[in-house]
Short mmCIF file of C-alpha atoms and ligand atoms in Angstrom, two decimals:
data_model
loop_
_atom_site.label_atom_id
_atom_site.label_comp_id
_atom_site.label_asym_id
_atom_site.label_seq_id
_atom_site.Cartn_x
_atom_site.Cartn_y
_atom_site.Cartn_z
CA UNK A 1 27.32 -40.03 22.56
CA UNK A 2 23.61 -40.81 22.39
CA UNK A 3 22.91 -37.44 23.95
CA UNK A 4 24.85 -35.64 21.24
CA UNK A 5 22.93 -37.53 18.58
CA UNK A 6 19.64 -36.74 20.28
CA UNK A 7 20.50 -33.05 20.45
CA UNK A 8 21.61 -32.95 16.82
CA UNK A 9 18.49 -34.71 15.60
CA UNK A 10 16.07 -32.93 17.93
CA UNK A 11 14.54 -30.80 15.12
CA UNK A 12 14.07 -33.92 13.00
CA UNK A 13 12.34 -35.72 15.86
CA UNK A 14 10.13 -32.70 16.37
CA UNK A 15 9.34 -32.64 12.65
CA UNK A 16 8.32 -36.28 12.74
CA UNK A 17 6.12 -35.59 15.73
CA UNK A 18 4.51 -32.69 13.92
CA UNK A 19 3.92 -34.79 10.81
CA UNK A 20 2.46 -37.61 12.87
CA UNK A 21 0.21 -35.16 14.63
CA UNK A 22 -1.14 -33.74 11.38
CA UNK A 23 -1.84 -37.26 10.23
CA UNK A 24 -3.55 -38.15 13.50
CA UNK A 25 -5.65 -35.02 13.45
CA UNK A 26 -6.73 -35.72 9.89
CA UNK A 27 -7.71 -39.26 10.82
CA UNK A 28 -9.72 -37.94 13.75
CA UNK A 29 -11.67 -35.82 11.27
CA UNK A 30 -11.96 -38.87 8.98
CA UNK A 31 -9.66 -37.37 6.38
CA UNK A 32 -6.72 -38.96 4.63
CA UNK A 33 -4.19 -36.47 5.91
CA UNK A 34 -0.81 -35.43 4.50
CA UNK A 35 2.11 -37.87 4.37
CA UNK A 36 4.15 -38.39 7.50
CA UNK A 37 7.17 -36.56 6.06
CA UNK A 38 5.12 -33.52 5.05
CA UNK A 39 6.95 -31.09 7.41
CA UNK A 40 10.21 -31.96 5.68
CA UNK A 41 8.71 -31.43 2.23
CA UNK A 42 7.58 -28.03 3.48
CA UNK A 43 11.10 -27.41 4.71
CA UNK A 44 12.74 -28.12 1.34
CA UNK A 45 10.17 -26.03 -0.43
CA UNK A 46 10.71 -23.09 1.90
CA UNK A 47 14.46 -23.25 1.35
CA UNK A 48 13.86 -23.03 -2.39
CA UNK A 49 11.67 -19.96 -2.16
CA UNK A 50 12.49 -16.31 -2.41
CA UNK A 51 12.88 -14.70 1.02
CA UNK A 52 11.82 -11.18 1.88
CA UNK A 53 13.66 -9.45 4.70
CA UNK A 54 11.42 -6.86 6.32
CA UNK A 55 14.18 -5.53 8.53
CA UNK A 56 17.40 -7.15 9.75
CA UNK A 57 16.42 -7.27 13.43
CA UNK A 58 13.20 -9.08 12.65
CA UNK A 59 15.09 -11.77 10.77
CA UNK A 60 17.91 -12.11 13.29
CA UNK A 61 15.51 -12.31 16.22
CA UNK A 62 13.61 -15.06 14.44
CA UNK A 63 16.79 -17.08 13.95
CA UNK A 64 17.80 -16.40 17.57
CA UNK A 65 14.45 -17.76 18.69
CA UNK A 66 15.22 -21.00 16.90
CA UNK A 67 18.77 -21.25 18.27
CA UNK A 68 17.82 -20.57 21.88
CA UNK A 69 15.02 -23.08 21.85
CA UNK A 70 17.43 -25.65 20.45
CA UNK A 71 19.79 -24.87 23.33
CA UNK A 72 16.90 -25.30 25.76
CA UNK A 73 16.17 -28.75 24.36
CA UNK A 74 19.87 -29.59 24.54
CA UNK A 75 19.97 -28.58 28.21
CA UNK A 76 17.02 -30.80 29.02
CA UNK A 77 18.62 -33.75 27.25
CA UNK A 78 21.90 -33.14 29.03
CA UNK A 79 20.09 -33.04 32.39
CA UNK A 80 20.86 -29.48 33.45
CA UNK A 81 19.06 -27.31 35.97
CA UNK A 82 15.29 -27.22 35.44
CA UNK A 83 14.85 -23.60 36.54
CA UNK A 84 17.59 -22.55 34.15
CA UNK A 85 15.84 -24.41 31.33
CA UNK A 86 12.56 -22.67 32.05
CA UNK A 87 14.10 -19.21 32.10
CA UNK A 88 16.09 -19.83 28.96
CA UNK A 89 12.89 -20.91 27.31
CA UNK A 90 11.38 -17.63 28.45
CA UNK A 91 14.24 -15.84 26.70
CA UNK A 92 13.54 -17.66 23.46
CA UNK A 93 9.88 -16.61 23.66
CA UNK A 94 10.99 -13.02 24.32
CA UNK A 95 13.01 -13.12 21.09
CA UNK A 96 10.02 -14.03 18.99
CA UNK A 97 7.90 -11.41 20.76
CA UNK A 98 10.49 -8.72 20.03
CA UNK A 99 10.62 -9.90 16.43
CA UNK A 100 6.87 -9.48 16.24
CA UNK A 101 7.07 -5.95 17.59
CA UNK A 102 9.93 -4.95 15.28
CA UNK A 103 7.78 -4.80 12.13
CA UNK A 104 4.91 -2.55 11.28
CA UNK A 105 2.31 -5.22 10.56
CA UNK A 106 -0.70 -4.96 12.83
CA UNK A 107 -1.20 -8.71 12.88
CA UNK A 108 2.34 -9.16 14.02
CA UNK A 109 1.80 -6.70 16.86
CA UNK A 110 -1.41 -8.37 17.96
CA UNK A 111 0.35 -11.72 17.83
CA UNK A 112 3.21 -10.44 20.00
CA UNK A 113 0.76 -8.92 22.42
CA UNK A 114 -1.12 -12.16 22.77
CA UNK A 115 2.09 -14.12 23.08
CA UNK A 116 3.06 -11.86 25.99
CA UNK A 117 -0.29 -12.38 27.68
CA UNK A 118 -0.08 -16.14 27.18
CA UNK A 119 3.38 -16.04 28.72
CA UNK A 120 1.95 -14.35 31.81
CA UNK A 121 -0.56 -17.17 32.00
CA UNK A 122 1.71 -20.20 31.69
CA UNK A 123 5.02 -19.06 33.15
CA UNK A 124 3.90 -19.24 36.84
CA UNK A 125 2.67 -22.78 36.24
CA UNK A 126 5.99 -23.84 34.73
CA UNK A 127 7.84 -22.38 37.71
CA UNK A 128 5.49 -24.11 40.13
CA UNK A 129 6.13 -27.39 38.32
CA UNK A 130 9.85 -26.81 38.85
CA UNK A 131 9.28 -26.06 42.54
CA UNK A 132 7.18 -29.21 42.84
CA UNK A 133 10.02 -31.27 41.38
CA UNK A 134 12.39 -29.59 43.81
CA UNK A 135 10.22 -30.53 46.77
CA UNK A 136 10.03 -34.13 45.61
CA UNK A 137 13.67 -34.62 44.67
CA UNK A 138 15.55 -32.03 46.70
CA UNK A 139 17.22 -30.70 43.59
CA UNK A 140 16.45 -28.74 40.42
CA UNK A 141 18.84 -30.86 38.36
CA UNK A 142 17.01 -32.74 35.62
CA UNK A 143 19.49 -35.61 35.84
CA UNK A 144 18.50 -36.13 39.51
CA UNK A 145 14.81 -35.94 38.65
CA UNK A 146 15.33 -38.59 36.01
CA UNK A 147 17.14 -40.89 38.44
CA UNK A 148 14.51 -40.78 41.17
CA UNK A 149 11.18 -42.56 41.25
CA UNK A 150 8.19 -41.16 39.46
CA UNK A 151 6.45 -38.28 41.21
CA UNK A 152 3.30 -38.33 39.11
CA UNK A 153 1.03 -39.33 42.00
CA UNK A 154 2.22 -36.60 44.37
CA UNK A 155 2.38 -33.94 41.66
CA UNK A 156 -0.89 -34.93 40.03
CA UNK A 157 -2.59 -31.54 40.37
CA UNK A 158 0.48 -29.82 38.94
CA UNK A 159 0.37 -32.35 36.13
CA UNK A 160 -3.19 -31.33 35.34
CA UNK A 161 -2.13 -27.66 35.31
CA UNK A 162 0.76 -28.58 33.04
CA UNK A 163 -1.66 -30.11 30.54
CA UNK A 164 -3.09 -26.63 30.00
CA UNK A 165 0.41 -25.29 29.40
CA UNK A 166 0.86 -27.91 26.68
CA UNK A 167 -2.24 -26.64 24.90
CA UNK A 168 -0.96 -23.07 25.02
CA UNK A 169 2.60 -23.86 24.02
CA UNK A 170 1.64 -26.09 21.11
CA UNK A 171 -1.06 -23.62 20.04
CA UNK A 172 -3.94 -26.03 20.25
CA UNK A 173 -7.61 -25.27 20.74
CA UNK A 174 -9.10 -24.04 23.01
CA UNK A 175 -5.96 -22.09 23.96
CA UNK A 176 -4.67 -21.13 20.52
CA UNK A 177 -5.66 -17.47 20.47
CA UNK A 178 -1.95 -16.57 20.24
CA UNK A 179 -1.75 -18.02 16.77
CA UNK A 180 -5.37 -17.85 15.61
CA UNK A 181 -4.85 -18.65 11.95
CA UNK A 182 -8.27 -17.49 10.85
CA UNK A 183 -8.23 -14.13 12.61
CA UNK A 184 -4.68 -12.85 12.87
CA UNK A 185 -3.04 -15.17 10.30
CA UNK A 186 -0.50 -16.70 12.63
CA UNK A 187 0.32 -13.66 14.75
CA UNK A 188 4.06 -13.18 15.21
CA UNK A 189 5.08 -15.34 12.28
CA UNK A 190 3.10 -13.36 9.73
CA UNK A 191 6.00 -11.37 8.26
CA UNK A 192 8.48 -14.22 7.94
CA UNK A 193 8.97 -15.72 4.51
CA UNK A 194 11.11 -18.23 2.67
CA UNK A 195 14.05 -19.70 4.53
CA UNK A 196 13.50 -17.41 7.50
CA UNK A 197 10.03 -18.75 8.01
CA UNK A 198 11.69 -22.14 7.99
CA UNK A 199 13.49 -21.24 11.21
CA UNK A 200 10.20 -20.31 12.86
CA UNK A 201 8.68 -23.51 11.53
CA UNK A 202 11.51 -25.61 12.96
CA UNK A 203 11.29 -23.73 16.25
CA UNK A 204 7.70 -24.89 16.36
CA UNK A 205 8.87 -28.51 16.04
CA UNK A 206 11.41 -27.97 18.78
CA UNK A 207 8.63 -26.59 20.95
CA UNK A 208 7.02 -30.04 20.67
CA UNK A 209 10.22 -31.72 21.79
CA UNK A 210 10.60 -29.25 24.66
CA UNK A 211 7.08 -29.68 25.97
CA UNK A 212 7.03 -33.46 25.76
CA UNK A 213 10.47 -33.77 27.34
CA UNK A 214 9.19 -31.70 30.26
CA UNK A 215 6.14 -33.95 30.41
CA UNK A 216 8.28 -37.07 30.58
CA UNK A 217 10.03 -35.70 33.67
CA UNK A 218 6.85 -36.57 35.57
CA UNK A 219 7.63 -40.24 34.93
CA UNK A 220 11.02 -40.07 36.69
CA UNK A 221 13.13 -43.16 36.06
CA UNK A 222 10.21 -45.22 34.80
CA UNK A 223 10.72 -45.26 31.04
CA UNK A 224 7.55 -47.19 30.23
CA UNK A 225 5.46 -44.77 32.22
CA UNK A 226 7.19 -41.94 30.36
CA UNK A 227 6.34 -43.42 26.97
CA UNK A 228 2.80 -44.15 28.14
CA UNK A 229 2.43 -40.56 29.33
CA UNK A 230 3.74 -39.26 26.04
CA UNK A 231 1.30 -41.22 23.90
CA UNK A 232 -1.61 -40.70 26.25
CA UNK A 233 -1.14 -36.95 26.44
CA UNK A 234 -0.44 -36.74 22.71
CA UNK A 235 -3.80 -38.36 21.99
CA UNK A 236 -5.58 -36.29 24.61
CA UNK A 237 -4.15 -33.00 23.36
CA UNK A 238 -5.22 -33.70 19.79
CA UNK A 239 -8.62 -34.94 20.86
CA UNK A 240 -9.24 -31.76 22.82
CA UNK A 241 -7.88 -29.73 19.91
CA UNK A 242 -10.39 -31.30 17.55
CA UNK A 243 -13.30 -31.16 19.93
CA UNK A 244 -13.14 -27.60 21.22
CA UNK A 245 -13.36 -24.11 19.77
CA UNK A 246 -10.94 -21.25 20.28
CA UNK A 247 -11.59 -19.04 23.30
CA UNK A 248 -10.80 -15.35 23.65
CA UNK A 249 -7.50 -14.14 24.99
CA UNK A 250 -8.92 -12.72 28.21
CA UNK A 251 -10.77 -15.96 28.89
CA UNK A 252 -7.57 -17.86 28.26
CA UNK A 253 -5.76 -15.69 30.80
CA UNK A 254 -8.53 -16.05 33.35
CA UNK A 255 -9.02 -19.79 32.98
CA UNK A 256 -5.37 -20.72 32.92
CA UNK A 257 -4.33 -18.37 35.70
CA UNK A 258 -7.21 -19.18 38.03
CA UNK A 259 -7.39 -22.94 37.52
CA UNK A 260 -3.66 -23.38 37.03
CA UNK A 261 -2.66 -21.31 40.04
CA UNK A 262 -5.23 -22.93 42.31
CA UNK A 263 -4.24 -26.44 41.25
CA UNK A 264 -0.55 -25.64 41.53
CA UNK A 265 -0.70 -23.88 44.91
CA UNK A 266 -2.94 -26.60 46.31
CA UNK A 267 -0.43 -29.19 45.29
CA UNK A 268 2.58 -27.28 46.60
CA UNK A 269 0.97 -26.40 49.95
CA UNK A 270 -0.18 -29.99 50.32
CA UNK A 271 3.34 -31.23 49.62
CA UNK A 272 4.85 -28.94 52.23
CA UNK A 273 2.59 -30.46 54.92
CA UNK A 274 3.25 -34.09 54.04
CA UNK B 1 22.47 -33.53 -6.75
CA UNK B 2 19.58 -33.29 -4.41
CA UNK B 3 16.85 -31.56 -6.40
CA UNK B 4 14.96 -29.07 -4.32
CA UNK B 5 12.54 -28.29 -7.12
CA UNK B 6 10.59 -31.50 -6.83
CA UNK B 7 9.55 -30.60 -3.30
CA UNK B 8 7.68 -27.54 -4.52
CA UNK B 9 5.06 -29.89 -5.81
CA UNK B 10 4.67 -31.65 -2.52
CA UNK B 11 3.85 -28.73 -0.32
CA UNK B 12 1.78 -26.08 -2.06
CA UNK B 13 0.41 -23.54 0.35
CA UNK B 14 -2.65 -21.71 -0.80
CA UNK B 15 -3.67 -18.11 -0.50
CA UNK B 16 -7.31 -17.58 -1.21
CA UNK B 17 -8.59 -14.16 -2.16
CA UNK B 18 -12.14 -13.14 -2.85
CA UNK B 19 -12.08 -10.36 -5.43
CA UNK B 20 -15.77 -9.60 -5.14
CA UNK B 21 -17.25 -12.99 -5.95
CA UNK B 22 -20.75 -14.08 -4.98
CA UNK B 23 -19.26 -16.55 -2.47
CA UNK B 24 -20.39 -19.55 -4.49
CA UNK B 25 -16.87 -20.45 -5.51
CA UNK B 26 -15.42 -19.71 -2.07
CA UNK B 27 -17.71 -22.30 -0.56
CA UNK B 28 -16.54 -24.80 -3.16
CA UNK B 29 -12.92 -24.06 -2.27
CA UNK B 30 -13.67 -24.66 1.39
CA UNK B 31 -15.43 -27.88 0.39
CA UNK B 32 -12.15 -29.00 -1.21
CA UNK B 33 -10.36 -28.62 2.10
CA UNK B 34 -13.10 -30.36 4.08
CA UNK B 35 -13.07 -34.13 4.79
CA UNK B 36 -14.81 -35.33 1.62
CA UNK B 37 -12.28 -34.06 -0.90
CA UNK B 38 -9.41 -33.38 1.52
CA UNK B 39 -6.90 -31.33 -0.43
CA UNK B 40 -4.59 -31.56 2.57
CA UNK B 41 -3.52 -35.02 1.48
CA UNK B 42 -1.43 -33.28 -1.19
CA UNK B 43 0.18 -31.16 1.52
CA UNK B 44 -2.01 -28.17 0.80
CA UNK B 45 -2.49 -25.71 3.63
CA UNK B 46 -4.77 -22.70 3.42
CA UNK B 47 -2.32 -20.24 4.94
CA UNK B 48 -4.06 -16.93 4.38
CA UNK B 49 -0.66 -15.29 4.45
CA UNK B 50 0.76 -14.10 1.12
CA UNK B 51 4.36 -14.20 2.30
CA UNK B 52 4.28 -17.93 2.87
CA UNK B 53 2.12 -19.19 0.02
CA UNK B 54 2.78 -20.63 -3.43
CA UNK B 55 -0.62 -20.78 -5.05
CA UNK B 56 -2.90 -17.80 -5.39
CA UNK B 57 -6.55 -18.83 -5.71
CA UNK B 58 -8.64 -15.90 -6.88
CA UNK B 59 -12.41 -15.96 -7.09
CA UNK B 60 -14.69 -13.29 -8.42
CA UNK B 61 -14.59 -10.63 -11.12
CA UNK B 62 -12.22 -7.96 -9.96
CA UNK B 63 -14.31 -5.14 -8.56
CA UNK B 64 -12.97 -1.61 -8.41
CA UNK B 65 -12.62 -1.90 -4.67
CA UNK B 66 -10.58 -5.08 -4.73
CA UNK B 67 -8.13 -4.54 -7.57
CA UNK B 68 -5.48 -2.74 -5.52
CA UNK B 69 -5.55 -5.47 -2.89
CA UNK B 70 -5.33 -8.08 -5.61
CA UNK B 71 -2.15 -6.64 -7.08
CA UNK B 72 -0.77 -5.96 -3.60
CA UNK B 73 -1.30 -9.58 -2.54
CA UNK B 74 0.20 -10.82 -5.79
CA UNK B 75 3.36 -8.79 -5.34
CA UNK B 76 3.72 -9.84 -1.73
CA UNK B 77 3.96 -13.50 -2.68
CA UNK B 78 7.53 -14.74 -3.04
CA UNK B 79 8.61 -16.46 -6.26
CA UNK B 80 7.97 -19.12 -7.54
CA UNK B 81 4.21 -18.72 -7.52
CA UNK B 82 1.22 -19.62 -9.66
CA UNK B 83 -2.16 -17.99 -9.99
CA UNK B 84 -5.41 -19.91 -10.43
CA UNK B 85 -8.55 -18.09 -11.51
CA UNK B 86 -11.42 -20.02 -9.96
CA UNK B 87 -14.90 -19.66 -11.43
CA UNK B 88 -16.26 -18.22 -14.63
CA UNK B 89 -16.39 -14.73 -13.32
CA UNK B 90 -12.73 -14.58 -12.42
CA UNK B 91 -11.81 -16.06 -15.83
CA UNK B 92 -13.90 -13.80 -18.05
CA UNK B 93 -16.27 -11.81 -15.91
CA UNK B 94 -18.99 -14.44 -16.14
CA UNK B 95 -22.42 -13.19 -15.20
CA UNK B 96 -20.92 -9.86 -14.21
CA UNK B 97 -19.31 -9.20 -17.56
CA UNK B 98 -19.60 -5.60 -18.80
CA UNK B 99 -21.11 -4.34 -15.58
CA UNK B 100 -20.15 -0.84 -14.49
CA UNK B 101 -18.21 -1.68 -11.38
CA UNK B 102 -16.22 -4.74 -12.40
CA UNK B 103 -13.15 -5.47 -14.46
CA UNK B 104 -13.74 -8.53 -16.58
CA UNK B 105 -11.55 -11.16 -15.05
CA UNK B 106 -8.39 -11.40 -13.05
CA UNK B 107 -6.00 -11.48 -15.98
CA UNK B 108 -6.42 -7.81 -16.65
CA UNK B 109 -4.26 -7.21 -13.62
CA UNK B 110 -2.12 -10.23 -12.87
CA UNK B 111 -0.83 -13.09 -15.04
CA UNK B 112 -2.97 -16.20 -14.62
CA UNK B 113 -1.55 -19.71 -15.03
CA UNK B 114 -4.63 -21.88 -14.72
CA UNK B 115 -8.25 -21.07 -15.49
CA UNK B 116 -10.94 -23.12 -13.74
CA UNK B 117 -14.33 -22.59 -15.38
CA UNK B 118 -17.83 -23.11 -14.04
CA UNK B 119 -20.39 -21.04 -12.22
CA UNK B 120 -20.05 -22.22 -9.52
CA UNK B 121 -17.13 -24.46 -10.27
CA UNK B 122 -17.08 -27.88 -8.65
CA UNK B 123 -14.56 -29.15 -6.10
CA UNK B 124 -13.35 -31.81 -8.55
CA UNK B 125 -12.49 -29.11 -11.07
CA UNK B 126 -10.68 -27.06 -8.45
CA UNK B 127 -8.61 -30.08 -7.44
CA UNK B 128 -7.77 -30.69 -11.10
CA UNK B 129 -6.78 -27.04 -11.39
CA UNK B 130 -4.54 -27.21 -8.36
CA UNK B 131 -2.85 -30.38 -9.62
CA UNK B 132 -2.29 -28.70 -13.00
CA UNK B 133 -0.90 -25.65 -11.24
CA UNK B 134 1.55 -27.86 -9.39
CA UNK B 135 2.98 -29.05 -12.74
CA UNK B 136 3.45 -25.44 -13.77
CA UNK B 137 4.95 -24.56 -10.41
CA UNK B 138 7.55 -27.25 -10.84
CA UNK B 139 8.58 -25.91 -14.23
CA UNK B 140 9.05 -22.37 -13.02
CA UNK B 141 12.76 -21.79 -12.86
CA UNK B 142 14.99 -19.22 -11.34
CA UNK B 143 15.42 -17.63 -14.76
CA UNK B 144 11.74 -16.90 -15.03
CA UNK B 145 11.92 -15.24 -11.70
CA UNK B 146 14.52 -12.73 -12.84
CA UNK B 147 13.09 -9.34 -13.77
CA UNK B 148 13.37 -7.87 -17.24
CA UNK B 149 15.23 -4.60 -17.60
CA UNK B 150 15.97 -2.26 -20.48
CA UNK B 151 19.68 -2.70 -21.07
CA UNK B 152 20.16 -2.10 -24.80
CA UNK B 153 20.15 1.25 -26.50
CA UNK B 154 16.86 2.38 -27.91
CA UNK B 155 16.95 2.77 -31.71
CA UNK B 156 15.39 5.34 -33.99
CA UNK B 157 13.08 3.91 -36.62
CA UNK B 158 11.36 6.30 -39.00
CA UNK B 159 12.14 9.02 -36.50
CA UNK B 160 10.22 7.12 -33.80
CA UNK B 161 12.09 5.85 -30.76
CA UNK B 162 11.88 2.07 -30.79
CA UNK B 163 12.29 0.24 -27.51
CA UNK B 164 11.49 -3.21 -28.82
CA UNK B 165 14.16 -5.83 -28.16
CA UNK B 166 15.77 -3.63 -25.58
CA UNK B 167 14.60 -5.77 -22.66
CA UNK B 168 17.09 -8.22 -21.21
CA UNK B 169 16.91 -10.42 -18.17
CA UNK B 170 19.12 -9.39 -15.31
CA UNK B 171 22.46 -11.15 -15.66
CA UNK B 172 21.75 -12.36 -19.20
CA UNK B 173 24.50 -12.06 -21.80
CA UNK B 174 23.88 -9.63 -24.62
CA UNK B 175 24.38 -11.63 -27.81
CA UNK B 176 24.33 -8.71 -30.20
CA UNK B 177 27.56 -7.25 -28.84
S1 LIG C 301 -18.25 -18.03 -10.95
FE1 LIG C 301 -20.43 -17.90 -10.42
S2 LIG C 301 -20.55 -18.96 -8.43
FE2 LIG C 301 -18.39 -18.49 -8.77
S3 LIG C 301 -18.07 -16.56 -7.76
FE3 LIG C 301 -18.55 -16.09 -9.89
S4 LIG C 301 -20.77 -15.73 -9.95
FE4 LIG C 301 -20.29 -16.77 -8.00
#
């Protein structure tokens, strides 16, 4: 029952998180910031606006992106297989990349290209996180991971690598070259408008829910640790976002792949000897 | 019923275009978004993407080079939208008026809803202009968004073809029939 409710309201929760984050970021820059419900105001406005359809595939792929990422979140809440969740999430990213390539806009193409490169950077880390959970719990099932004790201490290096994935996935500095609002005006989302942009916007909220749900897996069955992790990382991510500048795509690839892979492999090899 | 229109006012997304200005007004616009004046507290985002914005902030007298882009950007914005001419030179031409390479003001090419004067205009004035534009944005209805088309027969007046009063909005009833 509560799971169904959580799944149904997942976009709303994501929207609240996004609104809270905008507020927090504004306060960090000593600004007033928009109201907490601002993402929902944006949503109603976008529904009321005229929508341009560039081509049908572009639009459908955008909507598919939203639907698949919702399914991913639902699978995490229901406690399904972690590997399956990660690959389904990959599929949802592929949809948005294809959508970006299906129009003629140069910005959209660059955005898709960068999204692909970012995927190459973070996907191995996500899979290594899954393998780490498997080594600790003997199962890929999220429900089992949630029942066992926290594995934060033994997976600490993987946790550090995962923090970089959060920055990429939520498009935060220094790893936000995929979106890069000042240079490529949002990348893949540039050609969406009106209610169809709304789907991309909501998919962005669901991305928040997805990432933070994955993060809370590190806490295992310790709910307070999970909540602590969530707030701690939320603050940290926004602090880093405010304090750093955007780096180039090739530096992103190099930094995330080298540091992430080394941290991850170190952790996994260490685990296999313990 | 749940009125969607009142949410237009709460999340105006801005597209800023420099139609050949001296950059004085652009800096003032950026100052509006910076911590001191903080336009974001009204929900304003500087999107830079015409397909997702509601307010078109234009600075500068329209130079020959920029007029095509200006009209292009205007047509790419989905309805409902408002246009704000920021700075004297985008209202009337300002210091550039009557120069060889500029058109005097934005409204030669696109309809302007709010004029913000001053060379350079101040952030307070720009905020006032944006708030005024939000009132206009709220009043824009679906009917205003419908295009006008020539539906009625053209008449002959003094052996000159007269096309006045032939324009009707799409879907509007013809009362003369
Ligand atoms: S109004 Fe004055 S300050 Fe503003 S862009 Fe024009 S010339 Fe520059």
